[in-house]
PDB file of C-alpha atoms and ligand atoms in Angstrom:
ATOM      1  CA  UNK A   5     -28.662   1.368  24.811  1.00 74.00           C
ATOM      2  CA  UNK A   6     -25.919  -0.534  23.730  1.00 81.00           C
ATOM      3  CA  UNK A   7     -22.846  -0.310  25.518  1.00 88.00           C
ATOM      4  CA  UNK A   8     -20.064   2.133  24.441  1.00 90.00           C
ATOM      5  CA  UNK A   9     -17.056   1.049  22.529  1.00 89.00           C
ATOM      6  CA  UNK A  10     -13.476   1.424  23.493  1.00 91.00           C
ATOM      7  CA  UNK A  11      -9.898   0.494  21.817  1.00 91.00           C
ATOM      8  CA  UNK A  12      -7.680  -1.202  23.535  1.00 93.00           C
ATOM      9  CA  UNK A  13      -4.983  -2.970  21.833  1.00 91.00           C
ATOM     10  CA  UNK A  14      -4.278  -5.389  24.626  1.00 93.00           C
ATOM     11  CA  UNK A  15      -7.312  -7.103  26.348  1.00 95.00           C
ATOM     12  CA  UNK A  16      -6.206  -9.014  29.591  1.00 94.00           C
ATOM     13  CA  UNK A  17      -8.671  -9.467  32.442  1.00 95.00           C
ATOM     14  CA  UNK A  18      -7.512  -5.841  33.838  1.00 96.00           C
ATOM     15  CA  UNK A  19      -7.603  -3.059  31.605  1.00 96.00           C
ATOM     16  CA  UNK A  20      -6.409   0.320  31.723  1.00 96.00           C
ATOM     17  CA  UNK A  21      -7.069   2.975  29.411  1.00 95.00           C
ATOM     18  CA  UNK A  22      -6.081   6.347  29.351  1.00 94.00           C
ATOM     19  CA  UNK A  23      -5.058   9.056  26.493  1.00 91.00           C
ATOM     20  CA  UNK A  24      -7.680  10.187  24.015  1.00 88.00           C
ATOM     21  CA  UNK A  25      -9.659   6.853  24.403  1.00 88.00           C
ATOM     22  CA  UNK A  26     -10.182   7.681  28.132  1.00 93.00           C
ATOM     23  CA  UNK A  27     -10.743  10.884  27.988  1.00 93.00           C
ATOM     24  CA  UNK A  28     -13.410  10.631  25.253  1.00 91.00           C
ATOM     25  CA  UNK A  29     -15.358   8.016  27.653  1.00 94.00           C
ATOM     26  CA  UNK A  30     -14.999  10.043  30.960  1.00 95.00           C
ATOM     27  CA  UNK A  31     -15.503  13.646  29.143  1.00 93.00           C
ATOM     28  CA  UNK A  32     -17.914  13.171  26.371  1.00 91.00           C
ATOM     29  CA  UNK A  33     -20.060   9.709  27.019  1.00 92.00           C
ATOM     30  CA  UNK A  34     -19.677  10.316  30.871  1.00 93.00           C
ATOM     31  CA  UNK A  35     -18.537   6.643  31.354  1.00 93.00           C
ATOM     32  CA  UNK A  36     -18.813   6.209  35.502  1.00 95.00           C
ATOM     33  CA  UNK A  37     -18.019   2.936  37.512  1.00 96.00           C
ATOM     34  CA  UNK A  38     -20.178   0.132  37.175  1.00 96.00           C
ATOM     35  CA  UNK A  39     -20.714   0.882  33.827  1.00 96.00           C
ATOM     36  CA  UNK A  40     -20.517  -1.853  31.000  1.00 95.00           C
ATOM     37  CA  UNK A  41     -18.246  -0.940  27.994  1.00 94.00           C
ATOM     38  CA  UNK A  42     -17.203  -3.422  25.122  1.00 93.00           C
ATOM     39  CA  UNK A  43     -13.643  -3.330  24.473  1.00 94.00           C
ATOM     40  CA  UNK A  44     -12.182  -4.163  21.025  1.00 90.00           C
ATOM     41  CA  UNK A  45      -8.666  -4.501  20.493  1.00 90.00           C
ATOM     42  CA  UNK A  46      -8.400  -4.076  16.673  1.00 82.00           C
ATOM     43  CA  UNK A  47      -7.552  -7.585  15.550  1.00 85.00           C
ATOM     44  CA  UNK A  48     -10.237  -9.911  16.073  1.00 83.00           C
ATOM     45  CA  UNK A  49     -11.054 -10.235  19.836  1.00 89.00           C
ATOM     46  CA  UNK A  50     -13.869  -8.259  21.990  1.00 89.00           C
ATOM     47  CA  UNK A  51     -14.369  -8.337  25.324  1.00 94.00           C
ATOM     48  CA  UNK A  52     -17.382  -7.012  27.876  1.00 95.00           C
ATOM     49  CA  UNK A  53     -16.042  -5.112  30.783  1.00 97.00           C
ATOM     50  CA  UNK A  54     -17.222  -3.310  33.645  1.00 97.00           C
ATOM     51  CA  UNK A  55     -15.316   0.072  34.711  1.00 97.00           C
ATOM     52  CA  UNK A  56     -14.062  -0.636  38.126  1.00 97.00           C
ATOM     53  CA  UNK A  57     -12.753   3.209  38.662  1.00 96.00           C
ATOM     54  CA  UNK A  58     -12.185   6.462  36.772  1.00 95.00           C
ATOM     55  CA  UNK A  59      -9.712   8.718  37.739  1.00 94.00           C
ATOM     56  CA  UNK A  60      -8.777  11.935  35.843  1.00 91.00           C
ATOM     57  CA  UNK A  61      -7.634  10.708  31.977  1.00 92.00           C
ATOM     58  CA  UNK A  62      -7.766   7.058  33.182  1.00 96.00           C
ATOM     59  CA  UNK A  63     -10.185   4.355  33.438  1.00 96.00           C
ATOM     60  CA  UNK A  64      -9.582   1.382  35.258  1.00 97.00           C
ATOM     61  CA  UNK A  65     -11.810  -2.156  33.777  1.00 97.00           C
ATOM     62  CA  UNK A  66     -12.489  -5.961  35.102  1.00 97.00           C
ATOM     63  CA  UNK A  67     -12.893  -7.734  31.931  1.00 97.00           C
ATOM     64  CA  UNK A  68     -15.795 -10.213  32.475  1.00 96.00           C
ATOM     65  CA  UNK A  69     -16.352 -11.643  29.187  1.00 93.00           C
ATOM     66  CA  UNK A  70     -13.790 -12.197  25.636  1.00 94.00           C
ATOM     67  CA  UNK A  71     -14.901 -13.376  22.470  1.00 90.00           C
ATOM     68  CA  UNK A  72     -13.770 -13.657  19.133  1.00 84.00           C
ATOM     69  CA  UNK A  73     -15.845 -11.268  16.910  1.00 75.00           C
ATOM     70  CA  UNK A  74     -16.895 -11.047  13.296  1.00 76.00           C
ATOM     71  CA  UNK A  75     -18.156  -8.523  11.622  1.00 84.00           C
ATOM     72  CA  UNK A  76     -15.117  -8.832   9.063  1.00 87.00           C
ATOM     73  CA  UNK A  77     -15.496  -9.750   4.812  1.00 91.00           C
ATOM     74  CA  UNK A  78     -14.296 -13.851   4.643  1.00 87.00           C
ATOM     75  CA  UNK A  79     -11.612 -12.911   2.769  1.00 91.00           C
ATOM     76  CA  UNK A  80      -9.426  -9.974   2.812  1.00 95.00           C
ATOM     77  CA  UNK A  81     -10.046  -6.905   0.904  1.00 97.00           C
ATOM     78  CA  UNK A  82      -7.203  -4.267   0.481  1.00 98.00           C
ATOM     79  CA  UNK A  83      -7.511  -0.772  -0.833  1.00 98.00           C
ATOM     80  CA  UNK A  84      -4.713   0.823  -2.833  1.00 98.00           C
ATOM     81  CA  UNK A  85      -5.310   4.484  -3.289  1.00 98.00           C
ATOM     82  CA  UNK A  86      -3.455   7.278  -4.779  1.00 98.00           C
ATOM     83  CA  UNK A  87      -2.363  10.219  -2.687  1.00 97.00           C
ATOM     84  CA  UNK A  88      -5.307  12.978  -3.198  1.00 95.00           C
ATOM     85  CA  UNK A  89      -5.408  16.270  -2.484  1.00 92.00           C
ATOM     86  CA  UNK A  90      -6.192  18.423   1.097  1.00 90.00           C
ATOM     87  CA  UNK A  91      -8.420  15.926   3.560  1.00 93.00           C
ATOM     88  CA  UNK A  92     -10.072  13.800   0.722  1.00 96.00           C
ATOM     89  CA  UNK A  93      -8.020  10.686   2.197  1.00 97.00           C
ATOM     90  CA  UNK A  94      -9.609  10.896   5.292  1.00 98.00           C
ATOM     91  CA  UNK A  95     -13.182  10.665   4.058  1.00 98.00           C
ATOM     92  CA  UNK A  96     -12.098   7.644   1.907  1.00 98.00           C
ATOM     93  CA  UNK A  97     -10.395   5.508   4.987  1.00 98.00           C
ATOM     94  CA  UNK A  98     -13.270   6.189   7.153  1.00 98.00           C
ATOM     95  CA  UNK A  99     -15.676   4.899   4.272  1.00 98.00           C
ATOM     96  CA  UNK A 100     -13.473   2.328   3.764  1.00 98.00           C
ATOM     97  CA  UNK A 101     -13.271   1.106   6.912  1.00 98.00           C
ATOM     98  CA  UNK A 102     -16.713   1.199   7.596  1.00 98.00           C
ATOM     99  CA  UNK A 103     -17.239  -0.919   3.865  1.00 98.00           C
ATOM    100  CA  UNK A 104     -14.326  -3.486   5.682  1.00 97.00           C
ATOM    101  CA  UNK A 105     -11.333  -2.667   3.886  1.00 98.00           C
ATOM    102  CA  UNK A 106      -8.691  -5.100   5.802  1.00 97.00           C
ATOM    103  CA  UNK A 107      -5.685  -2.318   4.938  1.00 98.00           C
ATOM    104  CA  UNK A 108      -5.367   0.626   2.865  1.00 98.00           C
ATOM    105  CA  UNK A 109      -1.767   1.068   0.962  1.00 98.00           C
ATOM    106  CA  UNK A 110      -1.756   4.703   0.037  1.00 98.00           C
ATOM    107  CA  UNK A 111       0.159   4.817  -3.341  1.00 97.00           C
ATOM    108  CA  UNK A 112       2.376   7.612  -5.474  1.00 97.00           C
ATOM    109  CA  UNK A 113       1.428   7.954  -9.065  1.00 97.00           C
ATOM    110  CA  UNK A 114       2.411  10.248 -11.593  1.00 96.00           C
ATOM    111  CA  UNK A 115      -0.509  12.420 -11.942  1.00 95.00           C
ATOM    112  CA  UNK A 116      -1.262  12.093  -8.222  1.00 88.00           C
ATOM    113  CA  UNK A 117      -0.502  16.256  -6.994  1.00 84.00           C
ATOM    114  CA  UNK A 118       0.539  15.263  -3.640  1.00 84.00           C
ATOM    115  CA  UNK A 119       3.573  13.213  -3.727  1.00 86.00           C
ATOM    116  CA  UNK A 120       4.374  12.435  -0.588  1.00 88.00           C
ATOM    117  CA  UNK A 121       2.543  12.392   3.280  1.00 91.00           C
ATOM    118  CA  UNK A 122       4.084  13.859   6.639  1.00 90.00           C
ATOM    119  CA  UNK A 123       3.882  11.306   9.726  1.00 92.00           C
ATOM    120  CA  UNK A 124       1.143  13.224  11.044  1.00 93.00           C
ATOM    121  CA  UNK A 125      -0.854  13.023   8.561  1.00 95.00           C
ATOM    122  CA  UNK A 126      -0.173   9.212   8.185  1.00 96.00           C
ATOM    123  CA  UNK A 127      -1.052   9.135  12.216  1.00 96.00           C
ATOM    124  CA  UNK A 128      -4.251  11.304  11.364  1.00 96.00           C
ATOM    125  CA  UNK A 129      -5.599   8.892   9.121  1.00 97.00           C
ATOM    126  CA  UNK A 130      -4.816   5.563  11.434  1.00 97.00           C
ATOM    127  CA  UNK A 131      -6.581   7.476  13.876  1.00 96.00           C
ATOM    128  CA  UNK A 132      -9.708   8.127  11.348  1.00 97.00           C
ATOM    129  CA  UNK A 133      -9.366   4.206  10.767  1.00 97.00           C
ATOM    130  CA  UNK A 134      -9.640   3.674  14.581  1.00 95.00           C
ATOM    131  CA  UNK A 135     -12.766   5.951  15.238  1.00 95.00           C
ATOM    132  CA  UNK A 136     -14.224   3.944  11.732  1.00 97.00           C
ATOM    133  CA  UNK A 137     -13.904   0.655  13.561  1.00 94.00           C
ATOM    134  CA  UNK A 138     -15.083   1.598  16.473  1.00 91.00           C
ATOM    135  CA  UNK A 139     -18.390   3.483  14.781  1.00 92.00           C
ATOM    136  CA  UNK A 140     -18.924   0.698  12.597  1.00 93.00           C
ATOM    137  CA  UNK A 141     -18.674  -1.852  15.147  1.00 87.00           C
ATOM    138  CA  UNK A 142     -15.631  -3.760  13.511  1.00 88.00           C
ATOM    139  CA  UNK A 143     -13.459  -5.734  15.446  1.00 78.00           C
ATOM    140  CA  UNK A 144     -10.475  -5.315  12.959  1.00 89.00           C
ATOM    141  CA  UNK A 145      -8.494  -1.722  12.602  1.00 94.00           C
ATOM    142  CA  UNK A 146      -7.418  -1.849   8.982  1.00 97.00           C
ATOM    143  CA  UNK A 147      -3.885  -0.892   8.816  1.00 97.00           C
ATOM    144  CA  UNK A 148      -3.477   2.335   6.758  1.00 98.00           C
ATOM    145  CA  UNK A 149       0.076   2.062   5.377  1.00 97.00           C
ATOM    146  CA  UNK A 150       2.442   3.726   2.435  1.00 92.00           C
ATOM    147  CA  UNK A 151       2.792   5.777   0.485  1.00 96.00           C
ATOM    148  CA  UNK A 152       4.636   3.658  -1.786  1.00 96.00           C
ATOM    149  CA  UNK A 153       5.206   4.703  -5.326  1.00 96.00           C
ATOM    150  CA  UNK A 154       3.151   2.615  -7.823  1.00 97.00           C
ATOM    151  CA  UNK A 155       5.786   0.595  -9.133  1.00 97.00           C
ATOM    152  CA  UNK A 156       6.104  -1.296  -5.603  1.00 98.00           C
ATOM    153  CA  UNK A 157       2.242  -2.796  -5.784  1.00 98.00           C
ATOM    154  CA  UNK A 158       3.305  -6.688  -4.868  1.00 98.00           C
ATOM    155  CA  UNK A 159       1.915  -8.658  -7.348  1.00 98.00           C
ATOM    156  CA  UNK A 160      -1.700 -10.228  -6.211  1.00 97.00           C
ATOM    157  CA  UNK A 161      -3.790 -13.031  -6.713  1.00 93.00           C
ATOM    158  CA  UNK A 162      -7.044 -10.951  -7.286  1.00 97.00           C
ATOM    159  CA  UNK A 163      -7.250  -7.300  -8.191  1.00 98.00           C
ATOM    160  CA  UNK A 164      -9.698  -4.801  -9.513  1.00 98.00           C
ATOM    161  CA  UNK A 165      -8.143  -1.446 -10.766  1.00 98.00           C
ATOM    162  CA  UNK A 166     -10.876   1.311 -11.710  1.00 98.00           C
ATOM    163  CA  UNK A 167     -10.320   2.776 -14.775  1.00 98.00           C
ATOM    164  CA  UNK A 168     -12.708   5.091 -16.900  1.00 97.00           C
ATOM    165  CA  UNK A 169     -13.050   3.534 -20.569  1.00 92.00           C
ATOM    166  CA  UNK A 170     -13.625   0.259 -20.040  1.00 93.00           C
ATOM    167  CA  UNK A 171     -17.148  -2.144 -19.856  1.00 89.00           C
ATOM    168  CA  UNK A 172     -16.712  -4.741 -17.678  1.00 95.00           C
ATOM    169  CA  UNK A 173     -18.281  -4.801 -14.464  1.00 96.00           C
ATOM    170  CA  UNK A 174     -16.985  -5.550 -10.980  1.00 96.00           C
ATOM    171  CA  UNK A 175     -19.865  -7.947 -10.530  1.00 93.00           C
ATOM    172  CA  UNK A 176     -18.676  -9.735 -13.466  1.00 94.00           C
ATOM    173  CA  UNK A 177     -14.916 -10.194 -12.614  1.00 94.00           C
ATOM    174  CA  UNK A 178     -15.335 -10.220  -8.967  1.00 95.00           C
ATOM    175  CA  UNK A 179     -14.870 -14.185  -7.894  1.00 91.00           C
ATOM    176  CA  UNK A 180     -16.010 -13.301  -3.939  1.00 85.00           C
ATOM    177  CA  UNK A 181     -14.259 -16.050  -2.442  1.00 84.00           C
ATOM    178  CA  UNK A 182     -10.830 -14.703  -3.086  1.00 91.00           C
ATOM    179  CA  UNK A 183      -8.531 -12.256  -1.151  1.00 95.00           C
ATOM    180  CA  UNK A 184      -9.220  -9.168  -3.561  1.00 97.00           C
ATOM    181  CA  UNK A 185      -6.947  -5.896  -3.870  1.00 98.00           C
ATOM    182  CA  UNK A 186      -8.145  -2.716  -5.520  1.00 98.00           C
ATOM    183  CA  UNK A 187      -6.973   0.235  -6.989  1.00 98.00           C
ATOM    184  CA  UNK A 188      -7.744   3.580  -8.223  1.00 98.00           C
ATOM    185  CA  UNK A 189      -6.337   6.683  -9.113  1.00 98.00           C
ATOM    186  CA  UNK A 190      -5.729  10.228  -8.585  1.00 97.00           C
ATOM    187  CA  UNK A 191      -7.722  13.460  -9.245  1.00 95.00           C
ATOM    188  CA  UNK A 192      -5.465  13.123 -12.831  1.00 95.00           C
ATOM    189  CA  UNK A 193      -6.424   9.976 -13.580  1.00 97.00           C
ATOM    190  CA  UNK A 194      -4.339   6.563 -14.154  1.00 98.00           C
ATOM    191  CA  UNK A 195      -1.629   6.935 -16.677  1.00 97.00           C
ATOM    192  CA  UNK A 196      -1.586   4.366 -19.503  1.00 97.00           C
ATOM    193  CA  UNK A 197       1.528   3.281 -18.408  1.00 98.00           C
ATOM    194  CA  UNK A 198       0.649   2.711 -14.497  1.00 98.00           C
ATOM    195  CA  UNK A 199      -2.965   0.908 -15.547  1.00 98.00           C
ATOM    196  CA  UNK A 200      -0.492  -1.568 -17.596  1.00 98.00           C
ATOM    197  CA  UNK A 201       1.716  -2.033 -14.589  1.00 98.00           C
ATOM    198  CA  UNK A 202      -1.221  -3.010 -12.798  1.00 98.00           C
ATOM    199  CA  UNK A 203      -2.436  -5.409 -14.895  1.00 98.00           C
ATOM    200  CA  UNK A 204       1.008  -6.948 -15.472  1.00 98.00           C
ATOM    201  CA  UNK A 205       0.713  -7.414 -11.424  1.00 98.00           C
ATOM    202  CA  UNK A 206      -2.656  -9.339 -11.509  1.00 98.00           C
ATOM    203  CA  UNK A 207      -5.429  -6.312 -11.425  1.00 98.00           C
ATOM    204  CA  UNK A 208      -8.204  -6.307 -14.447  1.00 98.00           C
ATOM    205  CA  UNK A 209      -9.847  -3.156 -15.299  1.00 98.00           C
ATOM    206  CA  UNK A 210     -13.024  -2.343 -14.169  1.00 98.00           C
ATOM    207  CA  UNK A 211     -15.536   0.394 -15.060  1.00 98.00           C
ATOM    208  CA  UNK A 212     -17.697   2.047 -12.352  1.00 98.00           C
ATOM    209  CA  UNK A 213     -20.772   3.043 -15.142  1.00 96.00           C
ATOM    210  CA  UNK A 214     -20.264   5.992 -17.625  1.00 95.00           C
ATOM    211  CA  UNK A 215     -19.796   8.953 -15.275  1.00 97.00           C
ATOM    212  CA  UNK A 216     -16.280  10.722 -14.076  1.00 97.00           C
ATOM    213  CA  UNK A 217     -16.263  10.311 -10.527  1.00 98.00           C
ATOM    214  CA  UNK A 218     -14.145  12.058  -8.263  1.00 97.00           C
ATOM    215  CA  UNK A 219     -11.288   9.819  -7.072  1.00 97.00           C
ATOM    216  CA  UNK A 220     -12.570   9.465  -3.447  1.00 98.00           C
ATOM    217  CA  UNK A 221     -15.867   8.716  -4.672  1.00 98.00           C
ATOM    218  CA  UNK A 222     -14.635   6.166  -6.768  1.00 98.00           C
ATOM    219  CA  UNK A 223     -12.772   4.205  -4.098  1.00 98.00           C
ATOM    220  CA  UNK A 224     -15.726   4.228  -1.636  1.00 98.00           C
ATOM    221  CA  UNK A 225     -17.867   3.195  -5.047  1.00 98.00           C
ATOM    222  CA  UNK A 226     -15.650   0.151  -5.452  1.00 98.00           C
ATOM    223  CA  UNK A 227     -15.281  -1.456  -1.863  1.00 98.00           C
ATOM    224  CA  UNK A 228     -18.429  -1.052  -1.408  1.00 98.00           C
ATOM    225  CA  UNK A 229     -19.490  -2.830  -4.707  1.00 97.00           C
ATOM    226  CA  UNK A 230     -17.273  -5.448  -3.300  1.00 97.00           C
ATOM    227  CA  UNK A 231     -18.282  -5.727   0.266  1.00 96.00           C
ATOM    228  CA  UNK A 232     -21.755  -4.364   0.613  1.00 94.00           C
ATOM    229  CA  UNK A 233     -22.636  -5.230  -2.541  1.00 90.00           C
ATOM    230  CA  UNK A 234     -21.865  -8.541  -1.535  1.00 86.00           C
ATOM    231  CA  UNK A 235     -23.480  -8.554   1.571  1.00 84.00           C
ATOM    232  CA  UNK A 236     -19.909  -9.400   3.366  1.00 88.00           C
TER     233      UNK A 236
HETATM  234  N1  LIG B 326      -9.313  12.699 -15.344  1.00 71.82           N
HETATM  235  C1  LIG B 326      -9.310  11.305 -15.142  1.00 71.82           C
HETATM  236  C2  LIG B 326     -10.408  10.927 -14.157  1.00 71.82           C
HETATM  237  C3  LIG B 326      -9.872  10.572 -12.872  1.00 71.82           C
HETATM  238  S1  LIG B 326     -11.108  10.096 -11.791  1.00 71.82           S
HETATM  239  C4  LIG B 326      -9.568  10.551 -16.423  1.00 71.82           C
HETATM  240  O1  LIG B 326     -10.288  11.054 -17.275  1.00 71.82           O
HETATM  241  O2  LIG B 326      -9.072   9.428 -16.524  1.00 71.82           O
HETATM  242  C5  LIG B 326     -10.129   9.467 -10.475  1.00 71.82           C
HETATM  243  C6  LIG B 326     -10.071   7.984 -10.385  1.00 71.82           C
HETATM  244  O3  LIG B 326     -11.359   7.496 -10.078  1.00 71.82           O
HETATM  245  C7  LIG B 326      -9.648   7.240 -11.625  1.00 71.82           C
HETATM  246  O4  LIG B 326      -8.247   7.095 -11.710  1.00 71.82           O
HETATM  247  C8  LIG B 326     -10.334   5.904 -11.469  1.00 71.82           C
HETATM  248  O5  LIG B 326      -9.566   5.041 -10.645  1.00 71.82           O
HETATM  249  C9  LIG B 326     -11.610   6.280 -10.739  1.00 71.82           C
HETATM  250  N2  LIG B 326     -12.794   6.478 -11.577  1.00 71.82           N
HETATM  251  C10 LIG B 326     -13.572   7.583 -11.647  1.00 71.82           C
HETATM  252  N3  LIG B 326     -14.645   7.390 -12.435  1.00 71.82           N
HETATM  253  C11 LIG B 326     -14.555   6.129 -12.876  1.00 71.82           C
HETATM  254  C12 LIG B 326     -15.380   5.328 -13.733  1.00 71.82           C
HETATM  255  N4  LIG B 326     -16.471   5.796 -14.276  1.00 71.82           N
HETATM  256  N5  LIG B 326     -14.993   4.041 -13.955  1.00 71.82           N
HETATM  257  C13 LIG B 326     -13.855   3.557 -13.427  1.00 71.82           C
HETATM  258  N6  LIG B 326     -13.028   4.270 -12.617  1.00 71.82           N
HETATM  259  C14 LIG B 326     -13.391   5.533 -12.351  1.00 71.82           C
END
């Protein structure tokens, strides 16, 4: 079996972890001492380590081995995705990090219902990011940051925004060497208005075939048109 993985954000050649990372290991995988664990802390490195002692909510770790990882797309792909309704957000971050999303800007748009996010609901959804990584075997936690109302999208070099109506294809845009950022809406859709700021920012429209799809669907469709679909 391979060995478990565990977040820490700083890797040094002693390790502690404690909180819901430690308690996960001691109280659902049963980690003991002497058992192997890879560490990952979220922004490129992993490590092998050996737990040295447990104690209630805390693990103690030698770390006997760091490397840089990669499991991550060349080039940097961002998501930017309107605020949607009850928990839908969470099932498109954890696709989305699985797919290799580098960060996920959560944007305000006119037809979006929810128009703003609580801290703990921001914290919920970094946390979904975490357990993503650490299922997926990433080495990098995409940031999930925002909301920020439409209007504030920085312009970018390559975007994609998803947009019912038009023909062209992702596969025919997409140049894969580039940084990419994409976009799509709300349960309500894109307004004319917010596709044209887009544009005017760098993003080309994009169809993702002649069905409606429901906004979390169509994020998940699109990074992973751009990542699996690329093999990166
Ligand atoms: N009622 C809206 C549909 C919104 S679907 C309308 O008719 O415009 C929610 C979001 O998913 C859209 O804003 C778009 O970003 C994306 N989307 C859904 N289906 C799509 C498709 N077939 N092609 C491109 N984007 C799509």
């Amino acid at each position: 079996m391979r060995p478990h993985r565990a977040f820490s954000p700083v890797i040094q050649e002693q390790v502690e972890l404690f909180g819901p990372e430690a308690k996960h290991l001691l109280e659902v995988l049963r980690a003991r001492p002497g058992d192997k664990l890879t560490l990952f802390d979220g922004k490129g490195t992993e490590a092998t380590a050996i737990i040295e002692a447990v104690a209630s909510g805390h693990l103690w770790l030698k770390v006997v081995e760091k490397r840089q990882a990669s499991r991550e797309p060349p080039v940097p792909v961002e998501l930017y995705v309107a605020l949607l309704k009850g928990d839908k957000l969470s099932e498109v971050v954890r696709a989305a990090t699985e797919l290799g999303v580098s960060k996920i800007i959560l944007i305000i748009t006119v037809h979006s219902v929810a128009k703003e996010m609580g801290e703990s609901k921001l914290q919920r959804l970094r946390r979904v990011a975490v357990e993503a990584a650490k299922q997926s075997e990433r080495s990098l936690v995409p940031l999930v940051a925002g909301p920020i109302p439409i209007s504030e999208v920085p312009g970018v070099k390559q975007g994609l925004v998803a947009h019912p109506g038009t023909s062209r294809l992702v596969q025919e845009i997409l140049a894969p060497g580039s940084p990419v950022s994409l976009a799509t809406g709300p349960e309500g859709g894109f307004s004319d208005a917010e596709v044209l700021l887009l544009e005017a920012k760098g993003f080309t429209r994009v169809s993702l075939g002649p069905r409606i799809l429901r906004a979390e669907t169509a994020a998940i469709s699109l990074v992973s048109l751009v990542t699996a679909g690329a093999g990166v």
